[in-house]
Tab-separated table of C-alpha atoms in Angstrom:
chain	number	residue	atom	x	y	z
A	10	MET	CA	131.476	76.548	157.300
A	11	THR	CA	128.045	78.565	156.936
A	12	TRP	CA	124.523	77.851	158.484
A	13	SER	CA	123.113	75.932	155.587
A	14	ASP	CA	126.240	74.506	155.960
A	15	VAL	CA	125.144	73.554	159.217
A	16	TYR	CA	121.916	72.644	158.189
A	17	LEU	CA	122.508	70.264	155.801
A	18	LEU	CA	125.158	68.449	157.565
A	19	SER	CA	122.995	68.356	161.037
A	20	PRO	CA	122.718	64.550	160.078
A	21	GLU	CA	126.535	63.916	160.859
A	22	LEU	CA	126.829	66.609	163.597
A	23	SER	CA	124.037	65.393	165.371
A	24	VAL	CA	126.316	61.852	165.528
A	25	ALA	CA	129.815	63.768	166.494
A	26	ALA	CA	128.004	65.850	168.949
A	27	ALA	CA	126.660	62.402	170.583
A	28	ALA	CA	130.105	61.120	170.407
A	29	LEU	CA	131.651	64.241	172.248
A	30	LEU	CA	128.723	64.104	174.882
A	31	ALA	CA	130.037	60.534	175.263
A	32	LEU	CA	133.529	60.876	176.049
A	33	VAL	CA	132.312	63.789	178.663
A	34	ALA	CA	130.318	62.024	180.059
A	35	GLY	CA	132.620	59.190	180.688
A	36	MET	CA	135.138	61.889	181.929
A	37	ALA	CA	132.240	62.659	184.558
A	38	ASN	CA	131.981	59.325	186.071
A	39	ALA	CA	128.308	58.898	184.759
A	40	HIS	CA	126.592	54.923	184.420
A	41	ARG	CA	127.045	53.433	180.747
A	42	GLY	CA	123.508	53.551	180.513
A	43	VAL	CA	123.642	57.590	180.978
A	44	VAL	CA	126.809	57.565	177.598
A	45	THR	CA	124.526	54.711	175.574
A	46	ALA	CA	121.345	56.679	175.987
A	47	LEU	CA	123.519	59.735	174.575
A	48	GLY	CA	124.473	57.666	171.405
A	49	LEU	CA	121.056	56.776	170.847
A	50	LEU	CA	119.531	60.018	171.333
A	51	GLY	CA	122.303	61.551	168.837
A	52	LEU	CA	121.592	59.153	166.474
A	53	ALA	CA	117.554	59.312	166.944
A	54	ALA	CA	118.340	62.770	166.433
A	55	SER	CA	120.378	61.913	162.672
A	56	LEU	CA	117.891	60.168	161.805
A	57	VAL	CA	114.683	62.828	162.560
A	58	LEU	CA	116.870	65.144	160.808
A	59	THR	CA	118.040	62.527	157.381
A	60	GLY	CA	114.097	62.111	157.251
A	61	LEU	CA	113.361	65.940	157.356
A	62	LEU	CA	116.340	65.961	154.296
A	63	TRP	CA	114.386	63.556	152.029
A	64	ALA	CA	110.900	65.181	152.489
A	65	GLU	CA	111.897	68.328	151.432
A	66	LEU	CA	113.804	66.662	148.561
A	67	ASP	CA	110.575	65.325	147.797
A	68	GLY	CA	108.936	68.942	148.439
A	69	ASN	CA	106.800	67.695	151.493
A	70	VAL	CA	108.302	69.870	153.216
A	71	ASP	CA	110.099	73.079	152.798
A	72	LEU	CA	111.872	74.178	155.954
A	73	CYS	CA	115.620	75.654	154.216
A	74	SER	CA	116.275	77.331	151.012
A	75	VAL	CA	119.105	75.469	149.970
A	76	LEU	CA	117.062	72.484	149.277
A	77	GLY	CA	116.834	72.570	145.267
A	78	GLU	CA	114.271	70.417	143.779
A	79	ASP	CA	116.181	67.315	143.405
A	80	SER	CA	119.552	67.967	145.288
A	81	GLY	CA	121.832	70.487	147.541
A	82	THR	CA	125.671	70.714	148.251
A	83	ALA	CA	127.620	71.917	150.967
A	84	LEU	CA	130.933	73.051	152.093
A	85	HIS	CA	131.797	74.759	149.013
A	86	GLY	CA	130.200	71.836	147.130
A	87	ALA	CA	132.501	68.761	148.645
A	88	LEU	CA	129.795	66.856	150.079
A	89	ALA	CA	126.375	66.260	148.237
A	90	VAL	CA	122.888	66.362	149.910
A	91	ASP	CA	120.930	64.653	147.651
A	92	ARG	CA	118.578	60.986	148.207
A	93	PHE	CA	121.655	58.987	147.631
A	94	ALA	CA	123.204	60.015	150.602
A	95	LEU	CA	120.788	60.114	152.604
A	96	PHE	CA	119.494	56.574	152.296
A	97	PHE	CA	123.126	55.558	153.516
A	98	LYS	CA	122.921	58.177	156.150
A	99	GLY	CA	120.188	56.142	157.217
A	100	LEU	CA	121.257	53.049	156.965
A	101	ILE	CA	124.429	53.804	158.840
A	102	GLY	CA	122.331	55.398	161.564
A	103	VAL	CA	119.930	52.484	162.116
A	104	SER	CA	122.644	50.129	162.448
A	105	THR	CA	125.236	51.830	164.449
A	106	ALA	CA	121.998	52.423	167.142
A	107	LEU	CA	121.032	48.519	167.109
A	108	VAL	CA	125.299	47.789	167.410
A	109	LEU	CA	125.016	50.320	170.462
A	110	LEU	CA	121.940	48.887	171.637
A	111	ALA	CA	123.134	45.611	171.646
A	112	SER	CA	126.398	46.210	172.510
A	113	TYR	CA	124.939	47.425	176.047
A	114	ALA	CA	125.849	44.119	178.399
A	115	TYR	CA	128.693	43.453	176.273
A	116	THR	CA	130.154	46.982	177.355
A	117	GLN	CA	130.696	44.993	181.381
A	118	ARG	CA	133.442	43.487	179.889
A	119	PHE	CA	135.749	46.569	179.764
A	120	ALA	CA	133.481	48.788	181.525
A	121	SER	CA	135.624	51.408	182.407
A	122	ARG	CA	136.132	51.965	178.575
A	123	GLY	CA	132.623	51.981	177.792
A	124	PRO	CA	132.379	55.834	176.624
A	125	GLU	CA	135.241	55.616	174.908
A	126	PHE	CA	133.541	52.140	172.908
A	127	THR	CA	130.272	54.444	172.462
A	128	SER	CA	132.511	57.623	171.367
A	129	LEU	CA	134.629	55.582	168.882
A	130	VAL	CA	131.736	54.063	167.117
A	131	LEU	CA	129.931	57.568	166.848
A	132	PHE	CA	132.791	59.155	165.321
A	133	ALA	CA	133.165	55.996	163.206
A	134	ALA	CA	129.624	56.636	162.028
A	135	THR	CA	130.410	59.885	161.316
A	136	GLY	CA	132.997	59.518	158.412
A	137	MET	CA	130.964	56.371	156.937
A	138	MET	CA	128.121	59.103	156.619
A	139	LEU	CA	130.276	61.971	155.304
A	140	LEU	CA	132.088	59.322	153.126
A	141	ALA	CA	128.153	58.506	151.526
A	142	ALA	CA	128.382	61.837	150.310
A	143	GLY	CA	131.067	62.566	149.257
A	144	ARG	CA	131.653	64.336	145.600
A	145	GLU	CA	134.983	65.261	145.698
A	146	LEU	CA	138.164	63.301	146.144
A	147	ILE	CA	140.332	64.797	148.990
A	148	THR	CA	136.741	64.863	150.965
A	149	LEU	CA	136.585	61.449	150.147
A	150	TYR	CA	139.788	60.091	151.157
A	151	VAL	CA	138.924	62.162	154.662
A	152	ALA	CA	135.715	60.636	155.314
A	153	LEU	CA	137.433	57.334	154.712
A	154	GLU	CA	140.550	57.776	156.915
A	155	LEU	CA	138.282	59.371	159.776
A	156	SER	CA	136.084	56.058	159.696
A	157	THR	CA	138.557	53.644	159.265
A	158	LEU	CA	140.864	54.657	162.463
A	159	PRO	CA	138.659	54.527	164.825
A	160	LEU	CA	137.990	51.105	163.695
A	161	VAL	CA	141.351	50.053	164.168
A	162	ALA	CA	141.276	51.170	168.005
A	163	LEU	CA	137.859	49.202	168.267
A	164	ALA	CA	138.711	45.981	166.555
A	165	ALA	CA	141.690	45.936	169.609
A	166	PHE	CA	139.753	47.108	172.335
A	167	SER	CA	138.892	44.099	174.237
A	168	GLY	CA	142.417	42.810	174.950
A	169	GLY	CA	144.638	40.258	174.333
A	170	GLN	CA	146.610	38.156	171.798
A	171	ARG	CA	143.732	38.002	169.344
A	172	ALA	CA	141.871	41.412	169.708
A	173	SER	CA	146.081	43.268	169.297
A	174	GLU	CA	146.304	41.329	166.375
A	175	ALA	CA	143.583	42.175	164.654
A	176	GLY	CA	143.350	45.524	165.618
A	177	LEU	CA	147.718	45.472	164.145
A	178	LYS	CA	146.045	43.703	160.522
A	179	TYR	CA	143.522	46.292	160.463
A	180	LEU	CA	145.807	49.243	160.738
A	181	VAL	CA	149.159	47.444	158.982
A	182	LEU	CA	146.500	46.449	155.989
A	183	GLY	CA	144.088	49.503	155.990
A	184	ALA	CA	147.514	51.990	155.897
A	185	VAL	CA	148.636	49.779	152.952
A	186	ALA	CA	145.156	50.141	151.474
A	187	SER	CA	144.919	53.576	152.138
A	188	ALA	CA	147.934	54.774	150.302
A	189	VAL	CA	147.189	52.479	147.187
A	190	LEU	CA	143.900	54.520	146.876
A	191	LEU	CA	145.443	57.900	146.998
A	192	TYR	CA	148.266	57.238	144.257
A	193	GLY	CA	145.522	56.212	142.023
A	194	MET	CA	143.597	59.260	143.525
A	195	THR	CA	146.923	61.395	142.096
A	196	LEU	CA	147.294	59.817	139.239
A	197	THR	CA	143.276	59.967	138.157
A	198	PHE	CA	143.677	63.723	139.385
A	199	GLY	CA	146.870	63.986	137.415
A	200	TYR	CA	145.004	62.650	134.247
A	201	THR	CA	142.081	65.057	134.675
A	202	GLY	CA	142.765	67.733	136.204
A	203	SER	CA	140.204	68.173	139.415
A	204	THR	CA	139.069	66.458	142.100
A	205	VAL	CA	135.612	67.170	141.810
A	206	LEU	CA	133.921	64.249	140.495
A	207	GLU	CA	131.192	65.686	137.767
A	208	SER	CA	134.526	67.494	136.566
A	209	MET	CA	136.615	64.758	135.999
A	210	ALA	CA	133.538	62.670	134.463
A	211	ALA	CA	133.991	65.055	131.380
A	212	SER	CA	138.021	64.387	131.250
A	213	VAL	CA	137.161	60.600	130.880
A	214	SER	CA	135.125	61.028	128.554
A	215	ASP	CA	137.542	61.959	126.366
A	216	ALA	CA	139.893	58.747	127.185
A	217	ALA	CA	136.054	56.705	126.357
A	218	LEU	CA	136.518	57.859	122.622
A	219	ASP	CA	139.776	55.713	121.910
A	220	GLY	CA	138.431	51.791	121.979
A	221	SER	CA	141.425	50.857	121.097
A	222	ARG	CA	142.335	49.216	124.955
A	223	PRO	CA	140.880	49.342	128.502
A	224	PHE	CA	140.279	52.951	129.811
A	225	GLY	CA	141.664	54.383	126.838
A	226	VAL	CA	144.631	56.096	128.761
A	227	GLY	CA	147.600	54.371	130.334
A	228	VAL	CA	147.967	56.304	133.172
A	229	LEU	CA	143.647	55.879	133.520
A	230	VAL	CA	143.927	52.487	133.921
A	231	LEU	CA	146.392	52.666	136.298
A	232	GLY	CA	144.830	55.079	138.701
A	233	VAL	CA	141.344	53.365	138.712
A	234	VAL	CA	142.690	49.895	139.131
A	235	MET	CA	144.492	51.598	142.453
A	236	MET	CA	141.184	52.894	143.363
A	237	VAL	CA	139.533	50.058	142.563
A	238	ALA	CA	142.070	48.117	145.051
A	239	GLY	CA	141.748	50.700	148.229
A	240	PHE	CA	137.657	50.249	147.839
A	241	GLY	CA	138.279	47.318	147.598
A	242	PHE	CA	140.027	46.909	151.069
A	243	LYS	CA	136.919	48.645	152.602
A	244	VAL	CA	134.599	46.411	150.892
A	245	ALA	CA	136.378	43.047	151.746
A	246	ALA	CA	136.246	41.684	147.733
A	247	VAL	CA	139.105	39.591	146.756
A	248	PRO	CA	141.657	40.214	146.832
A	249	PHE	CA	141.435	42.870	149.171
A	250	HIS	CA	140.007	40.463	151.775
A	251	GLY	CA	143.393	39.149	154.090
A	252	TRP	CA	142.125	41.316	156.463
A	253	ILE	CA	139.015	39.629	156.814
A	254	PRO	CA	139.243	36.909	158.611
A	255	ASP	CA	141.508	37.590	162.037
A	256	VAL	CA	140.300	40.953	162.272
A	257	TYR	CA	136.452	39.243	162.374
A	258	GLU	CA	137.678	36.750	164.792
A	259	GLY	CA	139.573	39.287	167.093
A	260	ALA	CA	137.363	42.209	167.268
A	261	PRO	CA	134.462	42.135	169.738
A	262	THR	CA	131.503	40.647	168.216
A	263	PRO	CA	129.577	43.834	168.351
A	264	ILE	CA	132.056	45.793	166.318
A	265	THR	CA	132.554	42.615	164.217
A	266	ALA	CA	128.592	42.853	163.455
A	267	PHE	CA	129.829	46.622	162.608
A	268	LEU	CA	132.496	46.347	160.528
A	269	SER	CA	130.320	43.871	158.609
A	270	VAL	CA	127.268	45.993	157.623
A	271	ALA	CA	127.909	49.863	158.130
A	272	SER	CA	131.497	50.056	156.993
A	273	LYS	CA	130.677	47.926	153.750
A	274	ALA	CA	127.492	49.803	153.231
A	275	ALA	CA	129.858	53.077	152.877
A	276	GLY	CA	132.258	51.029	150.913
A	277	PHE	CA	130.060	50.499	148.838
A	278	ALA	CA	128.395	54.104	148.711
A	279	VAL	CA	131.777	55.746	147.475
A	280	VAL	CA	132.518	53.001	144.475
A	281	MET	CA	128.864	53.514	143.571
A	282	ARG	CA	129.444	57.314	143.543
A	283	VAL	CA	132.440	57.560	142.052
A	284	PHE	CA	132.142	55.061	139.486
A	285	PHE	CA	128.854	56.305	138.373
A	286	THR	CA	129.475	59.788	138.420
A	287	ALA	CA	133.527	60.011	137.092
A	288	PHE	CA	133.793	57.064	135.298
A	289	GLU	CA	130.511	56.808	133.949
A	290	PRO	CA	131.635	57.159	130.233
A	291	LEU	CA	133.762	53.919	130.843
A	292	GLU	CA	131.450	51.771	132.509
A	293	VAL	CA	131.798	49.421	130.208
A	294	ASP	CA	135.584	48.716	131.200
A	295	TRP	CA	135.132	48.980	134.601
A	296	ALA	CA	131.663	46.707	134.738
A	297	LEU	CA	133.765	44.017	133.379
A	298	LEU	CA	136.365	44.293	135.909
A	299	PHE	CA	133.818	44.246	138.882
A	300	ALA	CA	132.484	41.323	136.932
A	301	GLY	CA	135.494	39.361	137.442
A	302	ILE	CA	136.238	40.034	141.231
A	303	ALA	CA	132.725	39.505	142.050
A	304	ALA	CA	132.984	35.883	140.498
A	305	ALA	CA	136.233	35.465	142.344
A	306	SER	CA	135.101	36.447	145.883
A	307	MET	CA	131.595	34.779	145.714
A	308	THR	CA	133.760	31.448	145.241
A	309	PHE	CA	136.853	31.883	147.360
A	310	GLY	CA	134.334	33.151	149.866
A	311	ASN	CA	131.841	30.155	150.370
A	312	LEU	CA	134.592	27.822	149.823
A	313	ALA	CA	136.697	29.219	152.626
A	314	ALA	CA	133.636	29.242	154.921
A	315	ILE	CA	133.052	25.688	154.452
A	316	GLN	CA	136.284	24.594	156.256
A	317	GLN	CA	135.256	27.205	159.680
A	318	ALA	CA	134.998	25.991	163.049
A	319	ASN	CA	134.419	29.086	164.460
A	320	ILE	CA	131.305	30.777	163.402
A	321	LYS	CA	132.815	34.744	163.317
A	322	ARG	CA	135.759	33.080	161.126
A	323	MET	CA	132.173	31.340	158.893
A	324	LEU	CA	130.429	34.985	159.145
A	325	ALA	CA	133.909	36.781	157.922
A	326	TYR	CA	133.727	34.304	154.476
A	327	SER	CA	130.463	35.025	154.439
A	328	THR	CA	130.672	38.684	154.043
A	329	ILE	CA	133.312	38.344	151.453
A	330	ALA	CA	131.023	36.109	149.501
A	331	HIS	CA	127.940	38.610	149.783
A	332	ALA	CA	130.725	41.336	148.651
A	333	GLY	CA	130.566	39.338	145.277
A	334	TYR	CA	127.203	38.937	145.277
A	335	LEU	CA	126.615	43.060	145.903
A	336	LEU	CA	129.453	43.472	142.774
A	337	VAL	CA	127.280	41.520	140.490
A	338	GLY	CA	124.591	44.646	140.513
A	339	VAL	CA	127.034	47.226	140.664
A	340	ALA	CA	128.491	45.719	137.308
A	341	ALA	CA	125.337	45.233	135.714
A	342	VAL	CA	125.194	49.008	135.566
A	343	ALA	CA	126.902	49.218	132.174
A	344	ALA	CA	123.914	47.712	130.317
A	345	ARG	CA	120.683	50.098	129.849
A	346	THR	CA	117.261	49.537	128.839
A	347	PRO	CA	115.780	51.280	125.063
A	348	ASP	CA	115.266	54.501	126.953
A	349	GLY	CA	118.316	54.889	128.501
A	350	VAL	CA	117.559	53.431	132.002
A	351	THR	CA	120.330	52.234	133.810
A	352	ILE	CA	120.032	48.937	135.424
A	353	GLY	CA	120.962	47.872	138.738
A	354	PRO	CA	121.638	50.290	141.550
A	355	GLU	CA	118.689	50.242	143.621
A	356	THR	CA	118.923	46.435	143.009
A	357	VAL	CA	122.406	47.180	145.066
A	358	LEU	CA	121.028	49.330	147.664
A	359	PHE	CA	117.701	46.873	148.227
A	360	TYR	CA	120.713	44.290	148.798
A	361	LEU	CA	123.069	46.248	151.331
A	362	GLY	CA	119.880	47.234	153.462
A	363	GLY	CA	118.239	43.571	153.903
A	364	TYR	CA	122.065	42.566	154.338
A	365	ALA	CA	122.005	44.789	157.133
A	366	VAL	CA	119.314	43.379	159.035
A	367	THR	CA	120.475	39.477	158.298
A	368	ASN	CA	123.711	39.789	159.857
A	369	LEU	CA	122.950	42.143	162.106
A	370	ALA	CA	120.599	39.434	163.447
A	371	ALA	CA	123.397	36.749	162.957
A	372	PHE	CA	126.017	38.340	164.728
A	373	PHE	CA	123.635	39.618	167.869
A	374	ALA	CA	122.040	35.673	168.055
A	375	VAL	CA	126.117	34.838	168.329
A	376	ILE	CA	126.018	37.301	171.011
A	377	ALA	CA	123.740	36.268	172.918
A	378	VAL	CA	124.848	32.795	172.485
A	379	ALA	CA	128.034	32.417	173.159
A	380	ASN	CA	127.534	34.919	176.419
A	381	ARG	CA	125.367	31.276	177.425
A	382	THR	CA	128.078	28.963	176.362
A	383	GLY	CA	131.130	31.478	176.579
A	384	SER	CA	132.524	30.080	173.322
A	385	GLU	CA	132.334	30.957	169.854
A	386	LEU	CA	133.168	27.676	168.687
A	387	ILE	CA	129.795	26.069	165.601
A	388	ALA	CA	129.824	22.808	168.255
A	389	SER	CA	129.233	24.852	171.095
A	390	PHE	CA	126.051	25.917	169.796
A	391	ALA	CA	124.692	22.064	170.200
A	392	GLY	CA	121.138	21.943	171.502
A	393	MET	CA	120.635	25.835	171.413
A	394	GLY	CA	116.946	24.525	169.619
A	395	ARG	CA	115.965	22.776	173.480
A	396	ARG	CA	117.649	25.536	175.672
A	397	ALA	CA	117.038	28.635	173.708
A	398	PRO	CA	114.571	27.997	171.258
A	399	TRP	CA	113.681	31.856	170.593
A	400	LEU	CA	117.765	32.764	169.873
A	401	ALA	CA	118.233	29.618	167.958
A	402	ALA	CA	114.865	30.509	165.691
A	403	ALA	CA	116.337	34.297	164.971
A	404	LEU	CA	119.652	32.851	164.150
A	405	THR	CA	118.001	30.112	161.914
A	406	VAL	CA	116.108	33.181	160.245
A	407	ALA	CA	119.400	34.847	160.181
A	408	LEU	CA	121.178	32.068	158.242
A	409	LEU	CA	118.368	31.364	155.858
A	410	SER	CA	118.311	34.518	154.331
A	411	LEU	CA	122.323	34.509	153.765
A	412	THR	CA	121.133	31.187	152.326
A	413	GLY	CA	118.706	32.904	150.039
A	414	ILE	CA	115.999	31.298	150.979
A	415	PRO	CA	112.261	32.118	150.043
A	416	LEU	CA	110.129	34.205	152.292
A	417	THR	CA	113.581	35.621	153.724
A	418	VAL	CA	114.672	39.669	152.480
A	419	GLY	CA	118.020	37.367	151.189
A	420	PHE	CA	116.381	35.696	148.638
A	421	MET	CA	114.553	38.792	147.361
A	422	ALA	CA	118.078	40.982	147.531
A	423	LYS	CA	119.492	37.900	145.445
A	424	LEU	CA	116.459	37.718	142.999
A	425	PHE	CA	116.792	41.613	142.402
A	426	VAL	CA	120.371	41.762	142.198
A	427	PHE	CA	120.641	38.101	139.745
A	428	GLY	CA	117.436	39.864	137.550
A	429	ALA	CA	119.644	43.223	136.831
A	430	ALA	CA	122.699	40.900	135.955
A	431	VAL	CA	120.387	38.554	133.549
A	432	LYS	CA	119.306	42.017	131.941
A	433	ALA	CA	122.892	42.772	132.065
A	434	ASP	CA	124.026	40.355	129.493
A	435	LEU	CA	125.747	38.581	132.688
A	436	ALA	CA	123.794	35.273	132.404
A	437	TRP	CA	127.522	33.565	133.349
A	438	LEU	CA	127.688	35.513	136.449
A	439	VAL	CA	124.513	34.476	137.803
A	440	ALA	CA	124.687	30.877	137.189
A	441	LEU	CA	128.177	31.287	139.153
A	442	GLY	CA	126.305	33.456	141.545
A	443	ALA	CA	123.272	30.885	141.606
A	444	VAL	CA	126.117	27.589	142.244
A	445	ASN	CA	127.658	29.526	145.225
A	446	SER	CA	124.255	29.967	146.971
A	447	VAL	CA	123.534	26.069	146.632
A	448	VAL	CA	127.493	25.898	148.030
A	449	SER	CA	126.731	28.205	150.854
A	450	ALA	CA	123.838	26.238	152.030
A	451	TYR	CA	126.390	23.864	153.000
A	452	TYR	CA	127.839	26.113	155.848
A	453	TYR	CA	124.746	27.661	156.850
A	454	LEU	CA	122.606	24.714	157.320
A	455	ARG	CA	125.316	23.042	159.120
A	456	VAL	CA	124.597	25.824	162.135
A	457	VAL	CA	121.009	25.107	161.699
A	458	ARG	CA	121.454	21.209	162.342
A	459	VAL	CA	124.216	21.831	165.037
A	460	MET	CA	121.337	24.114	166.967
A	461	TYR	CA	118.331	21.202	166.499
A	462	LEU	CA	120.151	18.231	166.460
A	463	GLY	CA	123.648	18.470	168.512
A	464	GLU	CA	123.638	17.218	172.163
A	465	PRO	CA	123.547	20.107	174.463
A	466	SER	CA	127.103	20.376	176.252
A	467	GLU	CA	127.418	20.390	180.110
A	468	GLY	CA	128.070	23.784	182.099
A	469	GLU	CA	125.943	25.983	180.006
A	470	GLN	CA	125.680	29.675	182.010
A	471	PRO	CA	122.035	31.334	181.506
A	472	SER	CA	122.720	34.913	180.459
A	473	ARG	CA	119.863	37.563	179.156
A	474	ALA	CA	120.321	40.706	178.561
A	475	VAL	CA	116.957	43.272	177.684
A	476	PRO	CA	118.837	44.928	175.081
A	477	LEU	CA	120.415	42.878	173.509
A	478	ASP	CA	116.942	40.340	173.014
A	479	LEU	CA	115.298	43.500	171.967
A	480	SER	CA	117.886	43.304	169.085
A	481	VAL	CA	117.666	40.763	168.066
A	482	ALA	CA	114.132	40.293	167.814
A	483	VAL	CA	113.967	43.679	166.103
A	484	THR	CA	116.138	42.359	163.178
A	485	ALA	CA	115.169	39.310	162.702
A	486	LEU	CA	111.198	39.869	162.100
A	487	ALA	CA	112.650	42.495	159.536
A	488	VAL	CA	114.391	39.766	157.956
A	489	VAL	CA	111.039	38.002	157.595
A	490	ALA	CA	109.183	41.373	157.109
A	491	LEU	CA	111.388	42.836	154.452
A	492	GLY	CA	111.096	39.100	152.622
A	493	LEU	CA	107.348	39.210	152.629
A	494	TRP	CA	106.857	43.076	151.925
A	495	PRO	CA	109.869	44.341	150.253
A	496	ARG	CA	108.397	47.594	148.510
A	497	PRO	CA	108.737	50.091	150.608
A	498	LEU	CA	112.493	49.371	150.661
A	499	PHE	CA	113.099	48.572	147.100
A	500	HIS	CA	110.824	52.489	145.892
A	501	ALA	CA	113.339	53.935	149.066
A	502	ALA	CA	116.283	52.185	146.525
A	503	GLU	CA	115.190	53.104	143.791
A	504	ARG	CA	114.559	57.302	144.628
A	505	ALA	CA	118.220	57.177	145.915
A	506	VAL	CA	119.699	55.999	142.844
A	507	GLU	CA	116.951	58.007	140.042
A	508	ARG	CA	118.888	60.990	140.204
A	509	LEU	CA	122.194	59.528	141.010
A	510	PHE	CA	122.981	59.318	137.000
């Protein structure tokens, strides 16, 4: 590794260094506030360095000559340093910082293992950042494992039967998905003769010339399908969603929020980079495949969420449905405007940013309410509109955004994604998505009805935590702000994808 590599990978190295410092502080019996502060400082440094790299790509600063006008590479071309990777590094960094802030009071439940909790979250975030930057299959696989294994430990971190079941299920099913993904990569490598995405595209172009069957060559069909299965596990799409409900319910709620946002963002980052780069010549074929998965994910996720009594399980199935909405945008990229501009990628990035603040707001509010009631059942949220009006308001805003109600970022996200799909002649998928959005209103608004019209339960214990309250306020305000003024996020998403093709 050269000094230029250190500079280019400084966002990831900052987070990894903070993870190691958190462990050292734990061994020195430092206060948990110190450990959390170290993690937040590492993430802040990572975000600053990410901003500097973005500014250098824009030509606003000139700190190092290793970056060209559009992008650079690190570790002999294994990792990309472009706006696409930097966008996801920023998104993952902000999400991780908010999760650590909201977890401060929650970690009292396992105070003796607090440093390990913080360190594992940071190591997982490091893997996710590397995953967004990978431009070579082996690097992507190693980064995927680095992001997954800490999450296995975190899923079982709180102890107990449910947590142990969550960790074991995530480990076993994750291992199966990892093996399937590796087999798919192996078959693809066998056909293309390369693990570098750009080099693979040249060989895939030959297969695209054979229009007699999908993907042109049988071995390539199998390889792509197996890779879709492996990545489908990461983004929680049907039929690779089996782990979601039990893991989301059994894991500590901050980790559930982390899984639903940062892990999903990293998963879509690698899907977009691999398919938009290596398999771009076959875009018509895999776009149809993703369209089918999107339809199944939207429908199953929303229908299954209706009957849930536990709010974490309800949000788990909601996550599956939103994976379907995101895949609508991914499927739209097969269409191009008359001047050759690809449709859809920027809408997916905007959706991921909006979904991040929305889902974090929802889960943070759930943590705060559960701290008061001692329960995660939807029925226990009764009367929160009177007992904790600001918490009920924050959760209501998040649920309205998840539904896609105007004046929230969720509405703008669905508007952009569905608009791209219409331009891509996927009107049938948009119609299905609109119907599913109406269906989702039933179970989202049911929670709102319980909070404002239900009778409050007895024995409720007041519980306040300033870091958690701050996290709820920041994310809820961001949901509204980005709904009223989406341009900054959408502009960043446009800049991130303009050089990806």
